[in-house]
Short mmCIF file of C-alpha atoms and ligand atoms in Angstrom, two decimals:
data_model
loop_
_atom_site.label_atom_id
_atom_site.label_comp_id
_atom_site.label_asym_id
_atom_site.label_seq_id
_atom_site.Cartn_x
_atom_site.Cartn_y
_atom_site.Cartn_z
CA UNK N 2 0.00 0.00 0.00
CA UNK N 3 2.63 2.31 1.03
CA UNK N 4 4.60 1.97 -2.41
CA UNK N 5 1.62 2.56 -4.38
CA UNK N 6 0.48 6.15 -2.38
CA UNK N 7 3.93 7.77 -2.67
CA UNK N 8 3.67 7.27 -6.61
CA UNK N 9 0.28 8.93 -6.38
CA UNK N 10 1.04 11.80 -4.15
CA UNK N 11 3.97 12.89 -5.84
CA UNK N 12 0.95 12.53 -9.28
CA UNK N 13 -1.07 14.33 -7.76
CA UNK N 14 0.87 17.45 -6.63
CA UNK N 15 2.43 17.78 -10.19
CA UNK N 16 -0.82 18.03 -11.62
CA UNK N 17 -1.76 20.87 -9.53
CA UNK N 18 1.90 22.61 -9.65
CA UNK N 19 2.47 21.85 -13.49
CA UNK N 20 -0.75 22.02 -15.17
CA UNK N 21 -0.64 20.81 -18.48
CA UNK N 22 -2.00 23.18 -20.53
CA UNK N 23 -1.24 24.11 -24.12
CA UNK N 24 -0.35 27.46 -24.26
CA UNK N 25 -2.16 29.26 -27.05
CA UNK N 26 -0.19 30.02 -30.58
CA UNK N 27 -1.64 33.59 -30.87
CA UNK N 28 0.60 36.19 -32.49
CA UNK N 29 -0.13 39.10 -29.35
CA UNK N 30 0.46 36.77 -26.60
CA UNK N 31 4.01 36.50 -24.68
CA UNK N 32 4.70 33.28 -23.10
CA UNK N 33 3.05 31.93 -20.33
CA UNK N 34 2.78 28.69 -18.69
CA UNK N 35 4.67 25.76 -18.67
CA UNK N 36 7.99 26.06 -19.61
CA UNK N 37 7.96 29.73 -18.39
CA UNK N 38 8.84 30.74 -14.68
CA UNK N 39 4.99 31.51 -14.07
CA UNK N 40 2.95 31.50 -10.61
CA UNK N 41 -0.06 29.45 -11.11
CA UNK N 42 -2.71 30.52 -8.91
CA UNK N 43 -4.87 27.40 -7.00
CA UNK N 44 -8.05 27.43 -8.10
CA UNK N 45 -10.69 30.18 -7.44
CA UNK N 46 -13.74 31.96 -7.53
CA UNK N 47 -13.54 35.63 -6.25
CA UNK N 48 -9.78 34.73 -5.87
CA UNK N 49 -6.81 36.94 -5.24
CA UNK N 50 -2.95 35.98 -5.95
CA UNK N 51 -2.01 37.70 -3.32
CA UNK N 52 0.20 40.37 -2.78
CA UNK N 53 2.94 40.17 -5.04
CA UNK N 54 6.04 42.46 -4.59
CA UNK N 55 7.90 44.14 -7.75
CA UNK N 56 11.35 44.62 -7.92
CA UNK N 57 10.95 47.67 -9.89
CA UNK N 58 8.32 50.30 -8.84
CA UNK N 59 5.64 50.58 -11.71
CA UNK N 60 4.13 54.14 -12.58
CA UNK N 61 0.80 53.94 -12.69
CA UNK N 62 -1.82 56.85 -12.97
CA UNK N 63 0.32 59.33 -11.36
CA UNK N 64 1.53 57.45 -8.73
CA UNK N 65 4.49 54.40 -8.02
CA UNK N 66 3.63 50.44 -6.91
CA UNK N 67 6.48 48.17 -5.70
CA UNK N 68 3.38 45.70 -5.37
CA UNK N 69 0.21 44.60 -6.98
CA UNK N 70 -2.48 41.52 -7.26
CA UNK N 71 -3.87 39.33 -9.71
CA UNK N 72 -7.54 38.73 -9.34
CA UNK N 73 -9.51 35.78 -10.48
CA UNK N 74 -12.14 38.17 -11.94
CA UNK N 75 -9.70 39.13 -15.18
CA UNK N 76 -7.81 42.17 -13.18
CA UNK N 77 -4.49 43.07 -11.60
CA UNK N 78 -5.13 45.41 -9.01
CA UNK N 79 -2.79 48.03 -6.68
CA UNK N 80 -3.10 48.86 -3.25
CA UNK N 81 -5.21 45.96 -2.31
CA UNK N 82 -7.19 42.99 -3.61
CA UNK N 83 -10.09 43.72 -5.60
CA UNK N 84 -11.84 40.20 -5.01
CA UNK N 85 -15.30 40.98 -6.76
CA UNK N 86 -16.03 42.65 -9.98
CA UNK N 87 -18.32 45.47 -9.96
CA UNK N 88 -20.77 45.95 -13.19
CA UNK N 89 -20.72 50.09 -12.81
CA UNK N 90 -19.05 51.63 -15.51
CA UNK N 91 -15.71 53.10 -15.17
CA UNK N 92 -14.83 55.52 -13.86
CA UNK N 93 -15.82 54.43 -10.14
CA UNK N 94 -14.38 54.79 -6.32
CA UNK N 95 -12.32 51.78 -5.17
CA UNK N 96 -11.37 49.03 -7.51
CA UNK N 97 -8.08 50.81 -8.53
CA UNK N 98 -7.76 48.04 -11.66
CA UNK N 99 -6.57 47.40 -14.69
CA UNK N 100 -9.43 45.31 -16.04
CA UNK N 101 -8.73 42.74 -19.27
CA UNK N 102 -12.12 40.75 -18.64
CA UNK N 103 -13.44 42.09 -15.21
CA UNK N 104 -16.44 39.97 -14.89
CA UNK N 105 -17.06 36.92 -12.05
CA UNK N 106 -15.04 34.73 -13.35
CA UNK N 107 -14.15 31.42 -11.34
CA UNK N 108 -11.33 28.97 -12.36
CA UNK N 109 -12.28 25.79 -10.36
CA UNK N 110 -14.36 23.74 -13.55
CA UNK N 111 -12.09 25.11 -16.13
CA UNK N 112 -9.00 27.64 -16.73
CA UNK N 113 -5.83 28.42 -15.12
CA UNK N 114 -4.35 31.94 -14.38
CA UNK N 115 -1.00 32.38 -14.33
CA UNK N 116 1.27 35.78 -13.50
CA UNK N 117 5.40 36.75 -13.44
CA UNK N 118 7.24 39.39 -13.22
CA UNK N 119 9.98 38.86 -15.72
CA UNK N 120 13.24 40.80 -16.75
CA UNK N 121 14.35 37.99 -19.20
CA UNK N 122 15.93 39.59 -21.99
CA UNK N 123 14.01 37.98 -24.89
CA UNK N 124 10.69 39.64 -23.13
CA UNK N 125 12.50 43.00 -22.85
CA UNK N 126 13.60 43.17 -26.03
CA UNK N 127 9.93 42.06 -27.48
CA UNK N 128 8.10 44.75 -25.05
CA UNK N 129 10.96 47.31 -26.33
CA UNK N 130 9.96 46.82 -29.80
CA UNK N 131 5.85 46.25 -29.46
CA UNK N 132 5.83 49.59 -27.35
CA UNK N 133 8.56 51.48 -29.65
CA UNK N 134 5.89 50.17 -32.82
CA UNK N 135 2.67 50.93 -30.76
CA UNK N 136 3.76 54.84 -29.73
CA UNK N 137 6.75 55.84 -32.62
CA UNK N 138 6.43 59.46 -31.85
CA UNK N 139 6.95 59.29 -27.89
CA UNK N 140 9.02 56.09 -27.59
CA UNK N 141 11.92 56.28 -30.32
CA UNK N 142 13.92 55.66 -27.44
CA UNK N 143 12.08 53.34 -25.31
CA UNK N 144 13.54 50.94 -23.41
CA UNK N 145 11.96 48.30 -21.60
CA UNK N 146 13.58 47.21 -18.25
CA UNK N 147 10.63 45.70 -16.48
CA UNK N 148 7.48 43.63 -17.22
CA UNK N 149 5.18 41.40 -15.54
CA UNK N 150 2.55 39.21 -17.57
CA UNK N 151 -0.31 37.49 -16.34
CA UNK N 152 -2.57 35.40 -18.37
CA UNK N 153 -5.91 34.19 -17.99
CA UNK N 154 -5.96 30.44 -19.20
CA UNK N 155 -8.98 29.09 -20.85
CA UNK N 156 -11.19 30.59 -17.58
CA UNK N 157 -14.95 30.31 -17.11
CA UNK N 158 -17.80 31.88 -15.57
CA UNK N 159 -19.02 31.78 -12.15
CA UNK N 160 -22.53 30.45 -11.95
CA UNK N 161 -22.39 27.93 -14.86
CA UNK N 162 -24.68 25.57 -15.72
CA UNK N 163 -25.06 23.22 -18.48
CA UNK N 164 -23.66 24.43 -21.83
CA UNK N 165 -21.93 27.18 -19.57
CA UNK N 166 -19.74 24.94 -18.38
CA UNK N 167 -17.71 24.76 -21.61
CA UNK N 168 -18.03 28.53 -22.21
CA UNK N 169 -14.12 29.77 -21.77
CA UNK N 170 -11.96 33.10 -22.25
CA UNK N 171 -8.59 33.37 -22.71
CA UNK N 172 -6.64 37.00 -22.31
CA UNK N 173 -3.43 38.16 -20.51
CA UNK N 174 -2.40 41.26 -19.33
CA UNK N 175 1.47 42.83 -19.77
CA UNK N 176 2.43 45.63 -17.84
CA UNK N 177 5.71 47.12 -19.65
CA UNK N 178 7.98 50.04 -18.00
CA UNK N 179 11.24 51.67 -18.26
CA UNK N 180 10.83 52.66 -14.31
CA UNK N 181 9.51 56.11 -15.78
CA UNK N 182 6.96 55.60 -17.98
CA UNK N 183 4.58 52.28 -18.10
CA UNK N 184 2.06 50.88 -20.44
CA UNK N 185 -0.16 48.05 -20.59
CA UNK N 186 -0.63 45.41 -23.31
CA UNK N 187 -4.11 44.21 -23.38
CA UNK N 188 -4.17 40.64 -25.51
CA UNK N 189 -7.54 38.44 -26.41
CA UNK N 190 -7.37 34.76 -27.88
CA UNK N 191 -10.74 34.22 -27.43
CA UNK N 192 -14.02 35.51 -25.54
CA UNK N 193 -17.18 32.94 -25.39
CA UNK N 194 -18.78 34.62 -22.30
CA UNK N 195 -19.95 38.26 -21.70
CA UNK N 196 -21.20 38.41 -17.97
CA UNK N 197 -21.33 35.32 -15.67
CA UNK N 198 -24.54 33.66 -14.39
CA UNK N 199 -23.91 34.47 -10.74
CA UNK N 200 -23.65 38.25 -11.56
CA UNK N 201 -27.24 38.41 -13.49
CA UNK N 202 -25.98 36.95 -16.79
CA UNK N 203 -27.41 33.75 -18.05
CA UNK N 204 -25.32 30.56 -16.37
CA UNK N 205 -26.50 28.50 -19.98
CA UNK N 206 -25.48 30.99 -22.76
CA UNK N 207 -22.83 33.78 -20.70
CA UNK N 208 -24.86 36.96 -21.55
CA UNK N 209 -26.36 39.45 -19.62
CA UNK N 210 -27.26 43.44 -19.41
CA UNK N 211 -23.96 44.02 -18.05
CA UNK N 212 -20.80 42.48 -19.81
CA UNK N 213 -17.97 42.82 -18.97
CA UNK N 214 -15.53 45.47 -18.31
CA UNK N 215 -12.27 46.13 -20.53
CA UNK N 216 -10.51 49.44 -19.15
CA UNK N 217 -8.23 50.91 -16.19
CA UNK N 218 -10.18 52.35 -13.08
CA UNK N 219 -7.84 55.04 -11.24
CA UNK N 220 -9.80 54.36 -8.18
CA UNK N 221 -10.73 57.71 -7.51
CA UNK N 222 -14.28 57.95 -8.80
CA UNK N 223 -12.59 60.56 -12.07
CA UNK N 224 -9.03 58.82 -13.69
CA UNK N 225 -9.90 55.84 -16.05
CA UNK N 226 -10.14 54.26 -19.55
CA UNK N 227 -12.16 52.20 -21.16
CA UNK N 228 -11.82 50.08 -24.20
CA UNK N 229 -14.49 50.93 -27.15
CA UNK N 230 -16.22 47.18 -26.56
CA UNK N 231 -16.40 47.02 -22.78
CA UNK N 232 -19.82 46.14 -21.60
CA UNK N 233 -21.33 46.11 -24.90
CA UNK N 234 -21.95 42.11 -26.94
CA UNK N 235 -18.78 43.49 -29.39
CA UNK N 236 -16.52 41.95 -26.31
CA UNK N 237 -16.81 38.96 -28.38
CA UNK N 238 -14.68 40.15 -31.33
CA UNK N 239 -12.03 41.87 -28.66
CA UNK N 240 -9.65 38.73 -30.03
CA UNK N 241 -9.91 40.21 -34.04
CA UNK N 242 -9.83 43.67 -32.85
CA UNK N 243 -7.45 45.87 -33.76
CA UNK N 244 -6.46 48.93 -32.13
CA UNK N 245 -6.80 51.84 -35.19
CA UNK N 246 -4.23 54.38 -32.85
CA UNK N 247 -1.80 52.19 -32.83
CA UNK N 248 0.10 49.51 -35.05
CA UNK N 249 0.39 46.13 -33.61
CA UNK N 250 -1.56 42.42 -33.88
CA UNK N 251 -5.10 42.25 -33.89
CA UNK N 252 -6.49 41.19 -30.44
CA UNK N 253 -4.28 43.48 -29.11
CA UNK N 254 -5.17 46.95 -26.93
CA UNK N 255 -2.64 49.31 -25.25
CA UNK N 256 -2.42 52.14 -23.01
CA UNK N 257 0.09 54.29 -21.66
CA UNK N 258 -0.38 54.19 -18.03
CA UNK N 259 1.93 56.40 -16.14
CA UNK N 260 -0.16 59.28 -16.38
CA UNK N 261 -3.45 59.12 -14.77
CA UNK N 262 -6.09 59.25 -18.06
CA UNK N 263 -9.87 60.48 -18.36
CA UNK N 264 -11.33 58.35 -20.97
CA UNK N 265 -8.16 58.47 -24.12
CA UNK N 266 -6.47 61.52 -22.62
CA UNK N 267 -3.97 62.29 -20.28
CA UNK N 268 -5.27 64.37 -17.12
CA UNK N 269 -4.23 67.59 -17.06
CA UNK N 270 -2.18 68.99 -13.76
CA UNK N 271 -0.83 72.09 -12.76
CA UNK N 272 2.49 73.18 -13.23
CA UNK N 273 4.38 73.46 -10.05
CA UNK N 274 3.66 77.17 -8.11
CA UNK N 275 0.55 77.27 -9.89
CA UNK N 276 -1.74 74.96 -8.03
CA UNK N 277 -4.87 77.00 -8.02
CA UNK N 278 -7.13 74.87 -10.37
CA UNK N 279 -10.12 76.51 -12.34
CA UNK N 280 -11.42 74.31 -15.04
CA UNK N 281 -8.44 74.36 -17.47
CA UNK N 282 -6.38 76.99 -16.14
CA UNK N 283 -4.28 76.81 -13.00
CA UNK N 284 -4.34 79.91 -11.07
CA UNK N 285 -1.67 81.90 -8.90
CA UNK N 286 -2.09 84.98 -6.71
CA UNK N 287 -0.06 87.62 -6.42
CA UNK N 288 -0.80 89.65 -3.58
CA UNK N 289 2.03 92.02 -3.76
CA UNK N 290 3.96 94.29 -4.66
CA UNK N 291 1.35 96.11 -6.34
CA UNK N 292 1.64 96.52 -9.25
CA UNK N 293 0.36 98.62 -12.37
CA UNK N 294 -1.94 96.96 -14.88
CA UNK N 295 0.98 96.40 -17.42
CA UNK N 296 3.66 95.56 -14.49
CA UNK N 297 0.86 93.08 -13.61
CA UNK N 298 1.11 91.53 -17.04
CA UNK N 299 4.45 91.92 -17.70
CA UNK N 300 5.03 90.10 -14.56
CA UNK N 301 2.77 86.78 -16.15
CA UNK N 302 4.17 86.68 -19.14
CA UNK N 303 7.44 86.74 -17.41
CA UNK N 304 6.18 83.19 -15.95
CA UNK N 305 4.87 81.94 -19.67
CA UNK N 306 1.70 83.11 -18.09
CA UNK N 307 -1.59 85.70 -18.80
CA UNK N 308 -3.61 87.97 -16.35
CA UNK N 309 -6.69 85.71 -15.24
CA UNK N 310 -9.77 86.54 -17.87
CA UNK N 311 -12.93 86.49 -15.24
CA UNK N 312 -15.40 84.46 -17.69
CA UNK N 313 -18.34 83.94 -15.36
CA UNK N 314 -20.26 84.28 -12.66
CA UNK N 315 -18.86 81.27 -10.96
CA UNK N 316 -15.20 82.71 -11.59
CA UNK N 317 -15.92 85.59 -9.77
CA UNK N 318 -16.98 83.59 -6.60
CA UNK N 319 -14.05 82.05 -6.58
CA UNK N 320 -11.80 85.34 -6.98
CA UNK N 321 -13.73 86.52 -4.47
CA UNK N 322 -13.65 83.72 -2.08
CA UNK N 323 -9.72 84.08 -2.29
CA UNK N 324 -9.50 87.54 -1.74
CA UNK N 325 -12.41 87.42 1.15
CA UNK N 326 -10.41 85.23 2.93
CA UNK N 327 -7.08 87.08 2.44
CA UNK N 328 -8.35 90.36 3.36
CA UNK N 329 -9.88 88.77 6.66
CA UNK N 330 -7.09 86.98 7.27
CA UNK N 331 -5.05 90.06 6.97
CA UNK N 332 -6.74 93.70 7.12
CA UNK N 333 -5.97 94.44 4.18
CA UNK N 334 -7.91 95.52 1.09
CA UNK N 335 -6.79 93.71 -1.72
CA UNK N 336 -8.86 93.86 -5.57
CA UNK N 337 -7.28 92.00 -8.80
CA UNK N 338 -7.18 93.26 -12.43
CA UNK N 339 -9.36 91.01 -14.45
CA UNK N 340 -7.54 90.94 -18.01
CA UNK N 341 -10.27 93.57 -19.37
CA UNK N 342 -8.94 97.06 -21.32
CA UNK N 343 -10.24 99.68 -23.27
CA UNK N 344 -6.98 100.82 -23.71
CA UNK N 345 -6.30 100.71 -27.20
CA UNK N 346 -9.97 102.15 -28.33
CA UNK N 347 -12.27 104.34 -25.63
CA UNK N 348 -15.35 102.49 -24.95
CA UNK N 349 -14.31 99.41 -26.82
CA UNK N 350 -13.24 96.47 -24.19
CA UNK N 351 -11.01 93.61 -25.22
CA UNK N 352 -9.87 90.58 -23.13
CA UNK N 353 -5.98 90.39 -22.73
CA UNK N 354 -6.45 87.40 -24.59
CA UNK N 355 -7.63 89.14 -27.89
CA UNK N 356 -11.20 87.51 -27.64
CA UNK N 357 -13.89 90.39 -27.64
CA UNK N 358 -15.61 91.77 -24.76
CA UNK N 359 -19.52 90.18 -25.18
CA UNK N 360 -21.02 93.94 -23.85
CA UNK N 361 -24.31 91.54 -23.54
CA UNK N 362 -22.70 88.87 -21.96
CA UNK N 363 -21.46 88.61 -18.59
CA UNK N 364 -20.17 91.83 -17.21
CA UNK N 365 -21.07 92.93 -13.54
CA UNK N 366 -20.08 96.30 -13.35
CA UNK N 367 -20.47 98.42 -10.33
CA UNK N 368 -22.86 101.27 -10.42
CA UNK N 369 -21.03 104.24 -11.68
CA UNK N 370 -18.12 102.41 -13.45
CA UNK N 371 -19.27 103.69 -17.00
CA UNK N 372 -19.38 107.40 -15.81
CA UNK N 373 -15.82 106.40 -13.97
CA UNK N 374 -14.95 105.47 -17.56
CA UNK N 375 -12.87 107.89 -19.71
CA UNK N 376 -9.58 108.13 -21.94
CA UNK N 377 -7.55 108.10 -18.61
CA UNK N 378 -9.07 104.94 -16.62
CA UNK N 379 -9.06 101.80 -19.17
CA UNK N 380 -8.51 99.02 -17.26
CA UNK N 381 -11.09 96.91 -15.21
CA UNK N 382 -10.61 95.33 -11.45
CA UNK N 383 -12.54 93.66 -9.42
CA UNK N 384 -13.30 96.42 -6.78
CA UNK N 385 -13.83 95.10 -2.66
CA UNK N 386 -15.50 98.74 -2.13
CA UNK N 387 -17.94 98.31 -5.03
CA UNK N 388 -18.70 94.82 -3.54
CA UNK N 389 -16.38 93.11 -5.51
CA UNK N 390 -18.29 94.57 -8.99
CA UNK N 391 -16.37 95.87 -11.92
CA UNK N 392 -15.04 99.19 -11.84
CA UNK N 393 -12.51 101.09 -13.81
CA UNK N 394 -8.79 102.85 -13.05
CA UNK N 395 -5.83 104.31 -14.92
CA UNK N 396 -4.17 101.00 -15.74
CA UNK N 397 -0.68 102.59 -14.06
CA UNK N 398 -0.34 104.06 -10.74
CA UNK N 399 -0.69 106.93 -8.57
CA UNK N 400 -4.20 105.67 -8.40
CA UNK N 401 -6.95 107.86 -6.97
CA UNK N 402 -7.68 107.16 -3.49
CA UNK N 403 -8.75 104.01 -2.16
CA UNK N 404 -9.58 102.89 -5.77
CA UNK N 405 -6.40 101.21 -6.81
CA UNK N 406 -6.19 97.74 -7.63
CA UNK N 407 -3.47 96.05 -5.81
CA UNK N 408 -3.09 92.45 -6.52
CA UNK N 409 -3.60 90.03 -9.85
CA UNK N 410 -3.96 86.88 -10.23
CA UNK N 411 -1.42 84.61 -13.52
CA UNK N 412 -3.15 81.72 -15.30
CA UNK N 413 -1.24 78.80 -17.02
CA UNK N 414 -3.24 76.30 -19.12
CA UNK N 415 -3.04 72.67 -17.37
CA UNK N 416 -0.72 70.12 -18.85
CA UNK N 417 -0.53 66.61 -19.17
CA UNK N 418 2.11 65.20 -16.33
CA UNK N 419 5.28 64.65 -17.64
CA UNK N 420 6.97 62.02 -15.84
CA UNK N 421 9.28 63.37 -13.44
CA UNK N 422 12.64 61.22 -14.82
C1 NAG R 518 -16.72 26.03 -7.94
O1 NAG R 518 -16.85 26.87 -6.83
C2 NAG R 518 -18.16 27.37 -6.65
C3 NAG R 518 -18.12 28.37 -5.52
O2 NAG R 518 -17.38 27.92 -4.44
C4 NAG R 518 -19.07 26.21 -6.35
O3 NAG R 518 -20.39 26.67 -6.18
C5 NAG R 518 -19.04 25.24 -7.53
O4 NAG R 518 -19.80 24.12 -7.26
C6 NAG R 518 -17.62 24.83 -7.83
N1 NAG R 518 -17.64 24.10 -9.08
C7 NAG R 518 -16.86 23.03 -9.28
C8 NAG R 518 -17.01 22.35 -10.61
O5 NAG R 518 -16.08 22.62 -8.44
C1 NAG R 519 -29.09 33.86 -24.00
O1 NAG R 519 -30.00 34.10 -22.96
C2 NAG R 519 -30.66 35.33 -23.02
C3 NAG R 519 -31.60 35.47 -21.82
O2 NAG R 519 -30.98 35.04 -20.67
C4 NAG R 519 -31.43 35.46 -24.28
O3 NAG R 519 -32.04 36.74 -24.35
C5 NAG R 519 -30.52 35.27 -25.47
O4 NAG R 519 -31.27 35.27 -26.66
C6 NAG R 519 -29.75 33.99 -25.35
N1 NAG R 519 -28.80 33.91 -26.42
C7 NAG R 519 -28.61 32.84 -27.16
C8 NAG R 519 -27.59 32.94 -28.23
O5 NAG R 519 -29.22 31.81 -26.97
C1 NAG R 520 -30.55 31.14 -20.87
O1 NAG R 520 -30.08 30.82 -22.15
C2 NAG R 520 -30.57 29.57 -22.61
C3 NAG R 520 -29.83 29.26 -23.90
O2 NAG R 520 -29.89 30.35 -24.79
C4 NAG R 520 -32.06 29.66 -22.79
O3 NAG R 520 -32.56 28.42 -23.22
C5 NAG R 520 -32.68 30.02 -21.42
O4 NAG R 520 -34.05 30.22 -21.58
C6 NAG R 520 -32.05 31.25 -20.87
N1 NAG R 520 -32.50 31.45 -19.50
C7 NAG R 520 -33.19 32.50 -19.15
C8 NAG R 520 -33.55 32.56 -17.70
O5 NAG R 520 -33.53 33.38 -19.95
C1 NAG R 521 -23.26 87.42 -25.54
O1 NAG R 521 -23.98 87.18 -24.34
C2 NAG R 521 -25.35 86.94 -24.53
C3 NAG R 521 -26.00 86.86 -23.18
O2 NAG R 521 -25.41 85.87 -22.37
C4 NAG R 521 -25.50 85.67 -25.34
O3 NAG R 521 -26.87 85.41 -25.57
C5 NAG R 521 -24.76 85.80 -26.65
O4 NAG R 521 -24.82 84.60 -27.36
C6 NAG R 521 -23.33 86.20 -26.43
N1 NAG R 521 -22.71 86.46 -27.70
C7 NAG R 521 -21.57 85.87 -28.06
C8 NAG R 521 -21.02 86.27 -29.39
O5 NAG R 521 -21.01 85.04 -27.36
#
């Protein structure tokens, strides 16, 4: 008896450890599985790999990851586990993921997911050239030092029944970086399920009113992307889809991912001293010394920046706010130049921006301010003794008493983040 349970033992745990598996022979997929140096996860439903550490950090929506997880339901995740698989669209709170097939998937009747971080040359040098091909303009240079692939294996859907049980998906995710930028490969062999039974699909035929999710979730409830098919039936063709920004194989997606993204552009951020943000501007104060209307531009463009062009209603709170609290904070009195001139033409306003003054549009001036008007006072502030309306002065000092202006406020346009290396 003895001699014939070692035999089967020994069987039995190389079945589990070495599943034998044939790897698929599809043009977008790296290797995977047997014969590779891959984890293969036990298997799951609502699973997790685990933390697994990274020996190089990996950018990722703005911020660095010396860790992540690999999820049963088609996801690698950062900062946690994300063991379930919600069905609200993208861009949602938690569930900071990127999401190949994020649908309840289970891998205990069929499929085998497998992950590894990898710095074996032969990888590198393919990841080098599919990103260099994918993004020519940006990544001439590019050179991969870092990837980590996990691969989905021939998985099926939680709450299968009959026919459902041989309903199976195949996708794998690789996460490329050079330690300062990062992108994701996104590859499909095949898709024969949309949304599992267990999750309100059908358990028989794997659809339902919500597929599945293909995208990145930045976790914050605004950063994400999402790939054109997720959630719709097209999922099934993600494996002959091919991406039209980008060359590479069909059934293959990418995204840069270093830089946090809102739907298929980069978010924008302020540039460093500027860190006032109103809509697409970024916004910063100067309170003193004063400073004449053209020493007050001067001094912006001296930064690459203009005077801040009051647009609305909802601009002016905000100015206001600002100032409110400085001059409570402070005693003092301080009003901002609002970009606005008649200097060039009496009566005849222009933005500093060139676009023209709407005279119907929004415009609260303070009662008075037109009869204040004439050749010598042409340029407009926001006056705290007019509460906070729009009055006139001579655009360069000595102002009249208690009318000058005596701050202004520089706007940059946002940018997309560069990475800091
Ligand atoms: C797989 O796991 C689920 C959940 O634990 C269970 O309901 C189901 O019966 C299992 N299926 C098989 C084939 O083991
Ligand atoms: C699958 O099931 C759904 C209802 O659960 C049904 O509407 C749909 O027609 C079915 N599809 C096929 C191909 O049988
Ligand atoms: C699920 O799909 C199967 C196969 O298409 C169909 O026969 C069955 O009626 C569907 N179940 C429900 C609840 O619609
Ligand atoms: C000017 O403002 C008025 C009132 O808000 C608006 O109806 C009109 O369309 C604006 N004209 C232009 C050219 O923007």
């Amino acid at each position: 008896m003895r001699q014939l349970t070692l035999p089967a033992c020994l069987l039995a745990s190389l079945a589990f450890t070495t599943a034998q598996i044939t790897p698929v022979s599809n043009a977008a997929f790296y290797p995977y599985g047997p014969g590779t140096a891959d984890i293969l996860d036990p298997a799951a439903d609502d699973g997790t790999s685990g933390e697994q550490s990274l020996s190089t950090q990996f950018p990722f929506f703005g911020n660095t990851y010396n860790s992540l997880y690999v999820n049963t339901n088609g996801a690698i995740s950062f900062g946690g586990a994300v063991t379930g698989a919600t069905t609200v669209a993208f861009p949602v709170t938690d569930n900071k993921v990127i999401a190949a097939f994020f649908t309840d998937i289970q891998t205990n009747h069929t499929g085998h997911i497998y992950h590894r971080e990898t710095v074996d040359a032969d990888v590198l040098a393919r990841a080098t050239i599919d990103i260099r091909t994918a993004f020519p303009a940006d990544n001439g240079g590019f050179v991969a030092t870092w990837t980590y692939i996990a691969t989905w294996h021939e998985v099926g859907m939680k709450g299968a029944t009959g026919d459902g049980l041989n309903l199976r998906s195949t996708f794998q995710l690789v996460l490329v970086t050079d330690g300062c930028k990062s992108f994701v490969l996104f590859n499909y062999d095949q898709i024969q399920f949309l949304q599992s039974g267990s999750s309100g699909g059908n358990g028989t035929n794997g659809t339902g009113p919500n597929p599945a999710q293909v995208g990145i979730n930045g976790g914050d409830g605004t950063h994400y992307t999402i790939h054109p098919y997720s959630r719709t039936t097209n999922l099934y063709n993600l494996p002959t889809w091919t991406d039209p920004a980008v060359s590479g194989p069909a059934g293959r997606w990418y995204r840069r991912t270093d830089q946090a993204l809102i739907g298929n552009t980069p978010a924008l951020v302020c540039p460093s001293s500027y860190s006032q943000r109103r809509g697409e501007k970024c916004l910063k104060m100067f309170k003193k010394p004063t400073k004449s209307y053209t020493g007050a531009k001067a001094t912006c463009a001296s930064e690459g920046a203009e005077l801040f062009i009051i647009r609305s209603h909802a601009d002016t709170e905000w100015v206001v706010g600002m100032l409110a609290d400085f001059n409570s904070r402070t005693g003092k009195k301080r009003d901002v130049w609002i970009g606005l001139t008649d200097e060039d033409t009496e009566g005849t306003f222009v933005w500093e921006d060139g676009t023209p003054f709407n005279v119907t549009g929004y415009a609260p001036w303070a009662e008075g301010a037109h009869e204040h008007n004439n050749e010598f006072r042409n340029c407009v502030f926001i006056n705290k003794r007019k509460n906070w309306l729009w009055y006139v002065q001579k655009c360069r000092g000595p102002w009249e008493l208690y009318a000058g202006p005596n701050s202004y406020i520089c706007a940059k346009n946002a940018v997309p983040a560069a990475p800091d290396c």
